mmCIF file of C-alpha atoms in Angstrom:
data_model
loop_
_atom_site.group_PDB
_atom_site.id
_atom_site.type_symbol
_atom_site.label_atom_id
_atom_site.label_comp_id
_atom_site.label_asym_id
_atom_site.label_seq_id
_atom_site.Cartn_x
_atom_site.Cartn_y
_atom_site.Cartn_z
ATOM 1 C CA MET A 9 22.230 -6.552 1.950
ATOM 2 C CA LYS A 10 20.654 -9.834 3.126
ATOM 3 C CA THR A 11 21.958 -12.397 5.386
ATOM 4 C CA LEU A 12 19.701 -15.446 5.898
ATOM 5 C CA TRP A 13 20.860 -18.251 8.059
ATOM 6 C CA THR A 14 19.848 -21.277 10.080
ATOM 7 C CA THR A 15 21.892 -22.794 12.846
ATOM 8 C CA THR A 16 21.818 -25.816 15.075
ATOM 9 C CA ILE A 17 21.571 -24.381 18.718
ATOM 10 C CA THR A 18 22.394 -26.034 22.191
ATOM 11 C CA THR A 19 19.813 -26.276 24.973
ATOM 12 C CA LEU A 20 21.325 -23.096 26.545
ATOM 13 C CA SER A 21 20.976 -21.258 23.344
ATOM 14 C CA VAL A 22 17.327 -22.130 23.184
ATOM 15 C CA ILE A 23 16.969 -20.934 26.785
ATOM 16 C CA ALA A 24 18.476 -17.644 25.838
ATOM 17 C CA LEU A 25 16.381 -17.374 22.763
ATOM 18 C CA ILE A 26 13.210 -18.126 24.790
ATOM 19 C CA ALA A 27 14.270 -15.606 27.360
ATOM 20 C CA MET A 28 14.607 -12.972 24.481
ATOM 21 C CA ALA A 29 11.199 -13.830 23.000
ATOM 22 C CA PRO A 30 8.870 -15.432 25.590
ATOM 23 C CA VAL A 31 6.009 -17.834 24.838
ATOM 24 C CA ALA A 32 3.097 -15.898 23.194
ATOM 25 C CA HIS A 33 0.462 -14.604 25.372
ATOM 26 C CA ALA A 34 -1.511 -11.458 26.223
ATOM 27 C CA ASN A 35 0.878 -8.628 27.380
ATOM 28 C CA GLY A 36 3.636 -10.400 25.555
ATOM 29 C CA VAL A 37 4.740 -7.188 23.680
ATOM 30 C CA SER A 38 8.140 -5.713 24.337
ATOM 31 C CA GLY A 39 10.574 -3.359 22.564
ATOM 32 C CA GLY A 40 14.177 -2.482 23.117
ATOM 33 C CA SER A 41 17.663 -2.548 21.697
ATOM 34 C CA GLY A 42 19.905 -5.576 21.025
ATOM 35 C CA ASP A 43 23.621 -5.892 21.626
ATOM 36 C CA ASN A 44 24.406 -4.302 18.218
ATOM 37 C CA GLY A 45 22.345 -1.314 18.849
ATOM 38 C CA ASP A 46 19.427 -2.566 16.637
ATOM 39 C CA LEU A 47 15.860 -2.367 17.520
ATOM 40 C CA ARG A 48 13.852 -5.255 18.591
ATOM 41 C CA LEU A 49 10.064 -5.750 18.886
ATOM 42 C CA THR A 50 8.958 -9.081 20.458
ATOM 43 C CA VAL A 51 5.686 -10.624 20.164
ATOM 44 C CA GLY A 52 5.494 -14.037 22.026
ATOM 45 C CA ASN A 53 8.267 -16.149 20.564
ATOM 46 C CA LEU A 54 9.011 -13.991 17.434
ATOM 47 C CA THR A 55 11.346 -11.030 17.483
ATOM 48 C CA GLY A 56 11.475 -8.504 14.727
ATOM 49 C CA ILE A 57 14.948 -6.926 14.300
ATOM 50 C CA PHE A 58 15.406 -3.480 12.687
ATOM 51 C CA GLU A 59 18.921 -2.828 11.740
ATOM 52 C CA GLY A 60 20.615 0.337 10.484
ATOM 53 C CA GLY A 61 18.651 2.828 8.346
ATOM 54 C CA GLU A 62 17.140 0.533 5.710
ATOM 55 C CA PRO A 63 13.316 -0.497 5.187
ATOM 56 C CA GLU A 64 14.072 -4.099 6.224
ATOM 57 C CA ILE A 65 12.811 -6.232 9.006
ATOM 58 C CA THR A 66 14.333 -9.578 9.961
ATOM 59 C CA PHE A 67 12.298 -12.003 12.112
ATOM 60 C CA VAL A 68 13.938 -14.387 14.222
ATOM 61 C CA SER A 69 12.455 -17.356 16.428
ATOM 62 C CA PRO A 70 13.784 -20.295 18.185
ATOM 63 C CA ASN A 71 12.788 -23.491 16.987
ATOM 64 C CA ALA A 72 13.038 -27.221 17.987
ATOM 65 C CA MET A 73 15.602 -27.411 15.136
ATOM 66 C CA GLY A 74 17.527 -24.436 15.803
ATOM 67 C CA GLN A 75 17.199 -20.526 15.313
ATOM 68 C CA VAL A 76 15.542 -19.483 12.047
ATOM 69 C CA GLU A 77 15.499 -16.073 10.253
ATOM 70 C CA TYR A 78 13.447 -14.605 7.405
ATOM 71 C CA GLU A 79 13.371 -11.162 5.849
ATOM 72 C CA VAL A 80 11.045 -9.032 4.007
ATOM 73 C CA GLU A 81 12.342 -5.761 2.300
ATOM 74 C CA PHE A 82 10.616 -2.741 0.831
ATOM 75 C CA GLU A 83 13.017 -2.265 -2.251
ATOM 76 C CA ARG A 84 11.508 0.382 -4.608
ATOM 77 C CA VAL A 85 8.530 2.302 -5.579
ATOM 78 C CA PHE A 86 7.655 2.720 -9.260
ATOM 79 C CA GLU A 87 5.243 4.959 -11.075
ATOM 80 C CA PHE A 88 4.126 2.945 -14.095
ATOM 81 C CA GLN A 89 1.644 3.479 -17.116
ATOM 82 C CA ASP A 90 -0.672 0.495 -17.183
ATOM 83 C CA SER A 91 -0.432 0.068 -21.033
ATOM 84 C CA SER A 92 -1.753 -3.557 -20.654
ATOM 85 C CA GLY A 93 -4.847 -2.330 -18.841
ATOM 86 C CA ASP A 94 -4.544 -5.058 -16.301
ATOM 87 C CA GLN A 95 -4.038 -2.699 -13.346
ATOM 88 C CA ARG A 96 -0.892 -4.570 -12.366
ATOM 89 C CA PHE A 97 2.820 -3.700 -12.595
ATOM 90 C CA GLN A 98 4.906 -4.981 -15.442
ATOM 91 C CA SER A 99 8.520 -3.729 -15.663
ATOM 92 C CA SER A 100 8.257 -2.495 -19.326
ATOM 93 C CA GLU A 101 5.699 -0.031 -18.007
ATOM 94 C CA LYS A 102 7.974 1.867 -15.624
ATOM 95 C CA LEU A 103 7.787 5.802 -15.632
ATOM 96 C CA SER A 104 9.910 6.483 -12.662
ATOM 97 C CA ILE A 105 11.953 4.688 -9.975
ATOM 98 C CA ALA A 106 12.679 5.297 -6.409
ATOM 99 C CA ASP A 107 15.255 3.110 -4.472
ATOM 100 C CA LEU A 108 13.966 2.950 -0.997
ATOM 101 C CA GLU A 109 17.213 1.501 0.515
ATOM 102 C CA GLN A 110 19.343 4.223 -0.784
ATOM 103 C CA ALA A 111 17.340 6.783 1.227
ATOM 104 C CA ARG A 112 17.834 7.689 5.030
ATOM 105 C CA TRP A 113 15.221 6.344 7.511
ATOM 106 C CA THR A 114 14.694 7.674 11.010
ATOM 107 C CA ASN A 115 12.561 6.462 13.788
ATOM 108 C CA ASN A 116 10.942 7.907 16.921
ATOM 109 C CA GLY A 117 11.734 5.104 19.302
ATOM 110 C CA PHE A 118 9.074 2.727 20.968
ATOM 111 C CA GLN A 119 5.939 4.641 21.903
ATOM 112 C CA GLU A 120 2.931 3.247 24.000
ATOM 113 C CA ILE A 121 -0.379 2.786 22.311
ATOM 114 C CA THR A 122 -3.257 3.597 24.737
ATOM 115 C CA ASP A 123 -6.875 3.304 24.721
ATOM 116 C CA SER A 124 -9.480 5.903 25.225
ATOM 117 C CA SER A 125 -8.971 5.499 29.043
ATOM 118 C CA GLY A 126 -5.295 5.898 28.786
ATOM 119 C CA ASN A 127 -4.515 2.262 29.503
ATOM 120 C CA ARG A 128 -1.481 0.939 27.525
ATOM 121 C CA ILE A 129 -2.616 -1.642 24.934
ATOM 122 C CA GLY A 130 0.560 -1.981 22.926
ATOM 123 C CA LEU A 131 3.671 -0.613 21.412
ATOM 124 C CA SER A 132 4.500 1.247 18.118
ATOM 125 C CA ILE A 133 7.486 2.578 16.434
ATOM 126 C CA THR A 134 7.377 4.734 13.128
ATOM 127 C CA PHE A 135 10.116 4.534 10.577
ATOM 128 C CA ARG A 136 10.086 7.648 8.356
ATOM 129 C CA ILE A 137 11.904 8.341 5.200
ATOM 130 C CA ASP A 138 14.008 11.613 4.812
ATOM 131 C CA PRO A 139 12.644 13.233 1.611
ATOM 132 C CA SER A 140 15.870 15.168 1.053
ATOM 133 C CA THR A 141 17.731 11.713 0.670
ATOM 134 C CA LEU A 142 14.986 10.027 -1.634
ATOM 135 C CA ARG A 143 16.014 10.088 -5.255
ATOM 136 C CA ILE A 144 13.289 9.364 -7.845
ATOM 137 C CA ASP A 145 14.610 8.926 -11.267
ATOM 138 C CA ARG A 146 12.684 9.014 -14.684
ATOM 139 C CA ALA A 147 12.936 5.706 -16.465
ATOM 140 C CA SER A 148 13.047 7.304 -19.850
ATOM 141 C CA ASP A 149 16.343 9.232 -19.358
ATOM 142 C CA GLY A 150 17.488 8.862 -15.854
ATOM 143 C CA GLY A 151 16.739 12.477 -15.038
ATOM 144 C CA GLN A 152 15.722 13.406 -11.326
ATOM 145 C CA VAL A 153 12.137 13.841 -10.416
ATOM 146 C CA THR A 154 11.547 16.891 -7.908
ATOM 147 C CA VAL A 155 10.366 15.401 -4.508
ATOM 148 C CA PRO A 156 7.836 18.022 -2.975
ATOM 149 C CA SER A 157 8.362 19.236 0.519
ATOM 150 C CA THR A 158 5.108 17.705 1.507
ATOM 151 C CA PHE A 159 6.130 14.289 0.464
ATOM 152 C CA ASP A 160 6.005 11.640 3.322
ATOM 153 C CA MET A 161 6.523 7.946 3.480
ATOM 154 C CA GLN A 162 6.453 5.954 6.725
ATOM 155 C CA LEU A 163 6.199 2.294 7.903
ATOM 156 C CA VAL A 164 4.240 2.470 11.321
ATOM 157 C CA VAL A 165 4.909 -0.727 13.180
ATOM 158 C CA LYS A 166 2.367 -1.669 15.926
ATOM 159 C CA ALA A 167 2.050 -4.590 18.198
ATOM 160 C CA PHE A 168 -0.979 -5.072 20.560
ATOM 161 C CA GLU A 169 -1.334 -6.830 23.818
ATOM 162 C CA THR A 170 -5.014 -7.917 23.514
ATOM 163 C CA PRO A 171 -7.131 -8.583 20.483
ATOM 164 C CA GLN A 172 -8.464 -5.224 18.797
ATOM 165 C CA THR A 173 -10.988 -4.425 16.191
ATOM 166 C CA ILE A 174 -10.341 -1.960 13.509
ATOM 167 C CA THR A 175 -13.172 -0.367 11.713
ATOM 168 C CA LEU A 176 -12.329 1.119 8.171
ATOM 169 C CA ALA A 177 -13.730 4.260 6.447
ATOM 170 C CA ASN A 178 -16.116 2.133 4.469
ATOM 171 C CA GLY A 179 -17.607 0.397 7.544
ATOM 172 C CA ARG A 180 -15.835 -2.872 7.316
ATOM 173 C CA SER A 181 -13.645 -4.046 10.214
ATOM 174 C CA PHE A 182 -11.002 -6.580 10.988
ATOM 175 C CA ASP A 183 -9.634 -8.063 14.055
ATOM 176 C CA ILE A 184 -6.121 -7.912 15.335
ATOM 177 C CA SER A 185 -5.096 -10.629 17.915
ATOM 178 C CA GLY A 186 -2.670 -10.208 20.726
ATOM 179 C CA THR A 187 0.049 -11.779 18.783
ATOM 180 C CA GLU A 188 -0.110 -9.685 15.743
ATOM 181 C CA ILE A 189 2.267 -7.124 14.318
ATOM 182 C CA LYS A 190 0.999 -4.357 11.950
ATOM 183 C CA ILE A 191 3.042 -2.353 9.722
ATOM 184 C CA ASP A 192 1.132 0.581 8.221
ATOM 185 C CA ILE A 193 2.436 1.611 4.710
ATOM 186 C CA VAL A 194 1.778 5.327 4.443
ATOM 187 C CA ILE A 195 2.599 7.382 1.220
ATOM 188 C CA GLN A 196 1.699 11.053 1.101
ATOM 189 C CA ASP A 197 1.987 13.444 -2.015
ATOM 190 C CA TRP A 198 3.885 11.171 -4.365
ATOM 191 C CA PRO A 199 5.328 13.308 -7.274
ATOM 192 C CA PHE A 200 3.559 11.492 -10.284
ATOM 193 C CA ILE A 201 4.992 12.644 -13.676
ATOM 194 C CA GLY A 202 2.810 10.565 -15.809
ATOM 195 C CA PRO A 203 -0.728 11.007 -17.367
ATOM 196 C CA SER A 204 -3.683 10.854 -14.941
ATOM 197 C CA SER A 205 -4.026 7.130 -15.687
ATOM 198 C CA SER A 206 -0.771 6.178 -14.255
ATOM 199 C CA MET A 207 -0.306 4.067 -11.248
ATOM 200 C CA LEU A 208 2.124 3.385 -8.153
ATOM 201 C CA ALA A 209 3.583 0.017 -7.264
ATOM 202 C CA VAL A 210 5.633 -1.168 -4.138
ATOM 203 C CA GLN A 211 8.263 -3.800 -4.656
ATOM 204 C CA ILE A 212 8.523 -6.020 -1.897
ATOM 205 C CA ASP A 213 11.360 -8.789 -1.713
ATOM 206 C CA LEU A 214 10.585 -12.105 0.203
ATOM 207 C CA ASP A 215 13.629 -14.128 1.191
ATOM 208 C CA SER A 216 14.260 -17.189 3.219
ATOM 209 C CA GLU A 217 16.622 -20.213 2.923
ATOM 210 C CA VAL A 218 14.423 -22.655 1.023
ATOM 211 C CA GLU A 219 12.769 -20.682 -1.680
ATOM 212 C CA GLN A 220 9.755 -22.861 -2.943
ATOM 213 C CA PHE A 221 6.525 -20.861 -3.552
ATOM 214 C CA GLU A 222 2.932 -21.787 -4.371
ATOM 215 C CA VAL A 223 0.841 -18.873 -5.682
ATOM 216 C CA GLU A 224 -2.910 -19.362 -5.375
ATOM 217 C CA ASP A 225 -5.331 -17.201 -7.122
ATOM 218 C CA ALA A 226 -8.677 -17.444 -9.020
ATOM 219 C CA ASP A 227 -6.894 -19.775 -11.709
ATOM 220 C CA GLY A 228 -5.785 -22.371 -9.163
ATOM 221 C CA THR A 229 -2.221 -23.099 -7.914
ATOM 222 C CA VAL A 230 1.095 -22.245 -9.512
ATOM 223 C CA SER A 231 4.245 -23.762 -8.199
ATOM 224 C CA VAL A 232 7.183 -21.258 -8.255
ATOM 225 C CA ASP A 233 10.747 -22.206 -7.577
ATOM 226 C CA GLY A 234 12.162 -19.128 -6.172
ATOM 227 C CA SER A 235 15.708 -20.336 -6.494
ATOM 228 C CA ARG A 236 15.700 -20.243 -10.276
ATOM 229 C CA PRO A 237 15.468 -16.853 -11.850
ATOM 230 C CA GLU A 238 13.342 -16.377 -14.881
ATOM 231 C CA ASP A 239 14.418 -14.933 -18.224
ATOM 232 C CA GLN A 240 14.721 -11.225 -18.307
ATOM 233 C CA ALA A 241 12.204 -11.017 -21.192
ATOM 234 C CA THR A 242 9.595 -12.836 -19.135
ATOM 235 C CA ALA A 243 6.743 -10.465 -17.887
ATOM 236 C CA GLU A 244 5.762 -10.371 -14.392
ATOM 237 C CA HIS A 245 2.941 -12.856 -13.452
ATOM 238 C CA ASN A 246 -0.418 -11.489 -12.349
ATOM 239 C CA ILE A 247 -2.088 -12.594 -9.252
ATOM 240 C CA ASP A 248 -5.652 -12.660 -9.879
ATOM 241 C CA ASP A 249 -8.244 -12.129 -7.226
ATOM 242 C CA ASP A 250 -10.599 -15.251 -6.368
ATOM 243 C CA LEU A 251 -13.703 -13.331 -5.930
ATOM 244 C CA ASN A 252 -15.321 -16.372 -4.391
ATOM 245 C CA ASP A 253 -12.715 -16.472 -1.467
ATOM 246 C CA VAL A 254 -11.680 -13.874 1.087
ATOM 247 C CA GLU A 255 -8.095 -14.964 0.532
ATOM 248 C CA ASP A 256 -5.735 -15.943 -2.272
ATOM 249 C CA GLU A 257 -2.601 -17.773 -1.111
ATOM 250 C CA VAL A 258 0.998 -18.035 -1.718
ATOM 251 C CA ARG A 259 2.516 -20.860 0.132
ATOM 252 C CA PHE A 260 6.229 -21.124 0.803
ATOM 253 C CA SER A 261 7.626 -24.631 1.437
ATOM 254 C CA ASN A 262 10.399 -24.541 3.869
ATOM 255 C CA GLY A 263 11.503 -27.959 4.561
ATOM 256 C CA PHE A 264 9.997 -30.890 6.244
ATOM 257 C CA LEU A 265 8.333 -31.527 9.558
ATOM 258 C CA THR A 266 8.000 -34.532 11.658
ATOM 259 C CA THR A 267 5.071 -33.987 13.776
ATOM 260 C CA SER A 268 2.928 -31.193 12.261
ATOM 261 C CA SER A 269 2.963 -28.334 9.629
ATOM 262 C CA THR A 270 4.485 -24.861 9.781
ATOM 263 C CA VAL A 271 2.450 -22.482 7.724
ATOM 264 C CA GLY A 272 3.189 -18.837 7.266
ATOM 265 C CA PHE A 273 0.957 -16.225 5.191
ATOM 266 C CA PHE A 274 1.722 -13.172 3.243
ATOM 267 C CA ARG A 275 -1.541 -11.639 2.454
ATOM 268 C CA PHE A 276 -3.191 -8.396 1.578
ATOM 269 C CA VAL A 277 -6.548 -7.139 1.136
ATOM 270 C CA ASP A 278 -7.503 -5.761 -2.173
ATOM 271 C CA GLU A 279 -8.227 -2.171 -1.109
ATOM 272 C CA ALA A 280 -6.193 0.700 0.180
ATOM 273 C CA THR A 281 -7.537 3.889 1.850
ATOM 274 C CA VAL A 282 -6.769 7.355 0.351
ATOM 275 C CA THR A 283 -7.399 10.556 2.328
ATOM 276 C CA SER A 284 -7.544 13.787 0.333
ATOM 277 C CA GLY A 285 -8.491 16.808 2.305
ATOM 278 C CA SER A 286 -11.558 15.957 4.409
ATOM 279 C CA THR A 287 -12.566 13.022 1.952
ATOM 280 C CA THR A 288 -11.664 9.374 2.552
ATOM 281 C CA THR A 289 -12.124 6.826 -0.188
ATOM 282 C CA THR A 290 -11.048 3.248 -0.767
ATOM 283 C CA VAL A 291 -9.098 2.144 -4.065
ATOM 284 C CA PRO A 292 -8.455 -1.329 -5.484
ATOM 285 C CA VAL A 293 -5.033 -3.105 -4.889
ATOM 286 C CA ALA A 294 -3.636 -5.683 -7.410
ATOM 287 C CA ALA A 295 -0.471 -7.781 -7.372
ATOM 288 C CA SER A 296 2.050 -9.351 -9.810
ATOM 289 C CA PHE A 297 5.333 -11.172 -9.156
ATOM 290 C CA LYS A 298 8.480 -12.446 -10.756
ATOM 291 C CA VAL A 299 11.665 -14.291 -9.802
ATOM 292 C CA GLU A 300 14.713 -12.407 -10.895
ATOM 293 C CA VAL A 301 18.524 -12.044 -10.152
ATOM 294 C CA GLU A 302 19.589 -8.898 -8.703
ATOM 295 C CA ASP A 303 23.048 -8.145 -7.107
ATOM 296 C CA ASP A 304 23.895 -11.948 -7.647
ATOM 297 C CA GLU A 305 20.973 -13.098 -5.534
ATOM 298 C CA THR A 306 17.652 -14.558 -6.731
ATOM 299 C CA GLU A 307 14.835 -12.661 -5.445
ATOM 300 C CA PHE A 308 11.023 -13.446 -5.295
ATOM 301 C CA LYS A 309 9.628 -9.867 -6.109
ATOM 302 C CA LEU A 310 6.085 -9.063 -5.300
ATOM 303 C CA TYR A 311 4.637 -5.846 -6.654
ATOM 304 C CA LEU A 312 1.532 -4.319 -4.977
ATOM 305 C CA ALA A 313 -0.163 -1.682 -7.364
ATOM 306 C CA TYR A 314 -2.190 1.163 -6.475
ATOM 307 C CA PRO A 315 -4.240 3.571 -8.703
ATOM 308 C CA ARG A 316 -3.014 7.172 -9.017
ATOM 309 C CA PHE A 317 -4.084 9.253 -5.910
ATOM 310 C CA THR A 318 -3.955 12.685 -4.524
ATOM 311 C CA GLY A 319 -3.192 13.045 -0.907
ATOM 312 C CA LYS A 320 -2.289 10.206 1.550
ATOM 313 C CA LEU A 321 -2.475 6.369 0.784
ATOM 314 C CA GLU A 322 -2.501 3.810 3.351
ATOM 315 C CA HIS A 323 -2.390 0.086 2.872
ATOM 316 C CA ASP A 324 -2.071 -3.083 4.957
ATOM 317 C CA PRO A 325 -0.699 -6.336 3.751
ATOM 318 C CA SER A 326 -0.333 -8.911 6.500
ATOM 319 C CA PHE A 327 2.222 -11.603 7.422
ATOM 320 C CA ALA A 328 1.296 -14.586 9.540
ATOM 321 C CA ILE A 329 2.610 -17.933 10.619
ATOM 322 C CA THR A 330 1.254 -20.926 12.333
ATOM 323 C CA SER A 331 3.293 -23.718 13.690
ATOM 324 C CA GLY A 332 2.379 -27.004 15.352
ATOM 325 C CA GLY A 333 2.661 -26.581 19.108
ATOM 326 C CA ILE A 334 3.511 -22.840 18.611
ATOM 327 C CA PRO A 335 0.794 -20.098 18.817
ATOM 328 C CA THR A 336 -0.329 -18.307 15.814
ATOM 329 C CA LEU A 337 1.661 -15.281 15.021
ATOM 330 C CA PHE A 338 0.322 -12.550 12.540
ATOM 331 C CA PHE A 339 2.394 -9.755 11.157
ATOM 332 C CA VAL A 340 0.096 -7.225 9.664
ATOM 333 C CA MET A 341 1.235 -4.397 7.365
ATOM 334 C CA GLY A 342 -1.128 -1.702 7.040
ATOM 335 C CA GLY A 343 -3.696 0.566 8.840
ATOM 336 C CA ALA A 344 -6.917 1.871 7.615
ATOM 337 C CA ALA A 345 -6.607 0.050 4.494
ATOM 338 C CA VAL A 346 -7.595 -3.467 5.207
ATOM 339 C CA ALA A 347 -11.018 -3.865 3.394
ATOM 340 C CA GLY A 348 -11.679 -6.509 0.855
ATOM 341 C CA LEU A 349 -10.147 -9.674 -0.508
ATOM 342 C CA VAL A 350 -6.861 -10.782 0.753
ATOM 343 C CA THR A 351 -3.905 -12.273 -1.113
ATOM 344 C CA VAL A 352 -1.899 -14.598 1.116
ATOM 345 C CA LEU A 353 1.794 -15.815 1.066
ATOM 346 C CA ALA A 354 1.954 -18.932 2.956
ATOM 347 C CA ILE A 355 5.257 -20.264 4.078
ATOM 348 C CA ARG A 356 4.705 -23.868 4.774
ATOM 349 C CA ARG A 357 6.724 -26.620 6.197
ATOM 350 C CA ARG A 358 5.426 -30.037 5.659
ATOM 351 C CA HIS A 359 5.862 -33.560 4.244
ATOM 352 C CA PRO A 360 5.846 -33.551 0.378
ATOM 353 C CA THR A 361 2.396 -33.759 -1.040
ATOM 354 C CA ILE A 362 1.080 -33.841 -4.635
ATOM 355 C CA ASP A 363 -1.455 -31.208 -5.563
ATOM 356 C CA HIS A 364 -3.212 -32.278 -8.655
ATOM 357 C CA GLU A 365 -4.395 -28.626 -9.306
ATOM 358 C CA THR A 366 -0.980 -27.346 -9.354
ATOM 359 C CA LYS A 367 0.325 -25.674 -12.611
ATOM 360 C CA PRO A 368 4.166 -25.603 -12.693
ATOM 361 C CA LEU A 369 5.713 -22.461 -13.426
ATOM 362 C CA THR A 370 9.169 -23.553 -13.103
ATOM 363 C CA GLU A 371 10.587 -26.932 -12.319
ATOM 364 C CA ALA A 372 10.539 -27.211 -8.639
ATOM 365 C CA GLY A 373 13.988 -28.086 -6.981
ATOM 366 C CA PRO A 374 14.413 -30.387 -3.962
ATOM 367 C CA THR A 375 13.497 -29.329 -0.574
ATOM 368 C CA GLY A 376 15.483 -30.680 2.412
ATOM 369 C CA PRO A 377 14.804 -30.829 6.225
ATOM 370 C CA THR A 378 15.240 -27.309 7.381
ATOM 371 C CA SER A 379 13.503 -25.324 10.036
ATOM 372 C CA THR A 380 11.056 -22.632 9.071
ATOM 373 C CA PHE A 381 9.553 -19.562 10.455
ATOM 374 C CA PHE A 382 7.843 -16.460 9.385
ATOM 375 C CA LEU A 383 9.356 -14.262 6.547
ATOM 376 C CA TYR A 384 8.990 -10.436 6.745
ATOM 377 C CA ARG A 385 11.252 -7.537 5.752
ATOM 378 C CA ALA A 386 10.478 -3.887 5.364
#
């Protein structure tokens, strides 16, 4: 269940929130429990809240206009047969369905991350699914797929106090600043039931109070009204990699700002890492999206698709936000898999502008003056 809200807060409330999430700086990483027993990881002036046993993260931050809240949720995993040959998920291609929210998730508490000299450089917490509670159903007849005892799925959350450089199996590297949160998506021994050409897709729902998106890829910019569901018969829309740019972008307009822009980014590189025995390789990652109604709520659904694999897959999408007068905050999902092109979801709060390259996908609705901050939910 999702509860998104924005409230006006008093000066005392702002002080309390800032005390909970101090101004971003090196060594600004802390973890603990909230009043309701939830787990909270704070980086600078942003707090990630993990409630209950669902793969969901709510990010909360104080703002000059109030407290703002966004969510990102890992909803489902699909096996699908890529009958269209585009390497991207389409709902008509489903072979099996796993509802991640219905499974039980456990965690190991906050653990220190140390360097080779034993010095603390950050904090981590691992959320792991209980395989005995995961139900995978065949799309054809609803029959249950057997989950092997070796199956594992984790969301490994990490925050670093100082900038880090991560080197991947293929020799590429990427930097993590002192204000980033990583969430490594790890899937091991998935029980595929289709032919050897079948693929796996992870559905991630993105939510906020104002749901106006711009998806930018190789073909330009497409405006998406995330508050208006598309027809059930409409196929998912492909996000095509821009081979001439490191990043493709999806921007989220979140109201209007008086002095500067607030821009958040959801992005992912176009490769994941697969480890099978002693062999480590990289595989391509592709994406599609659709706006649909589910449980009486309209959702922007993003699907990350992976080729069929044997062994363990790791992937790192990322989430970031920049705000005028507020340090840049990055939330990176993934570990050894960041290598290649990046697709970005940007959550932008700015004065209305006209983009002559924009290709309307649905009629854009009005956006009012609201506060904005980062969206993430896992």
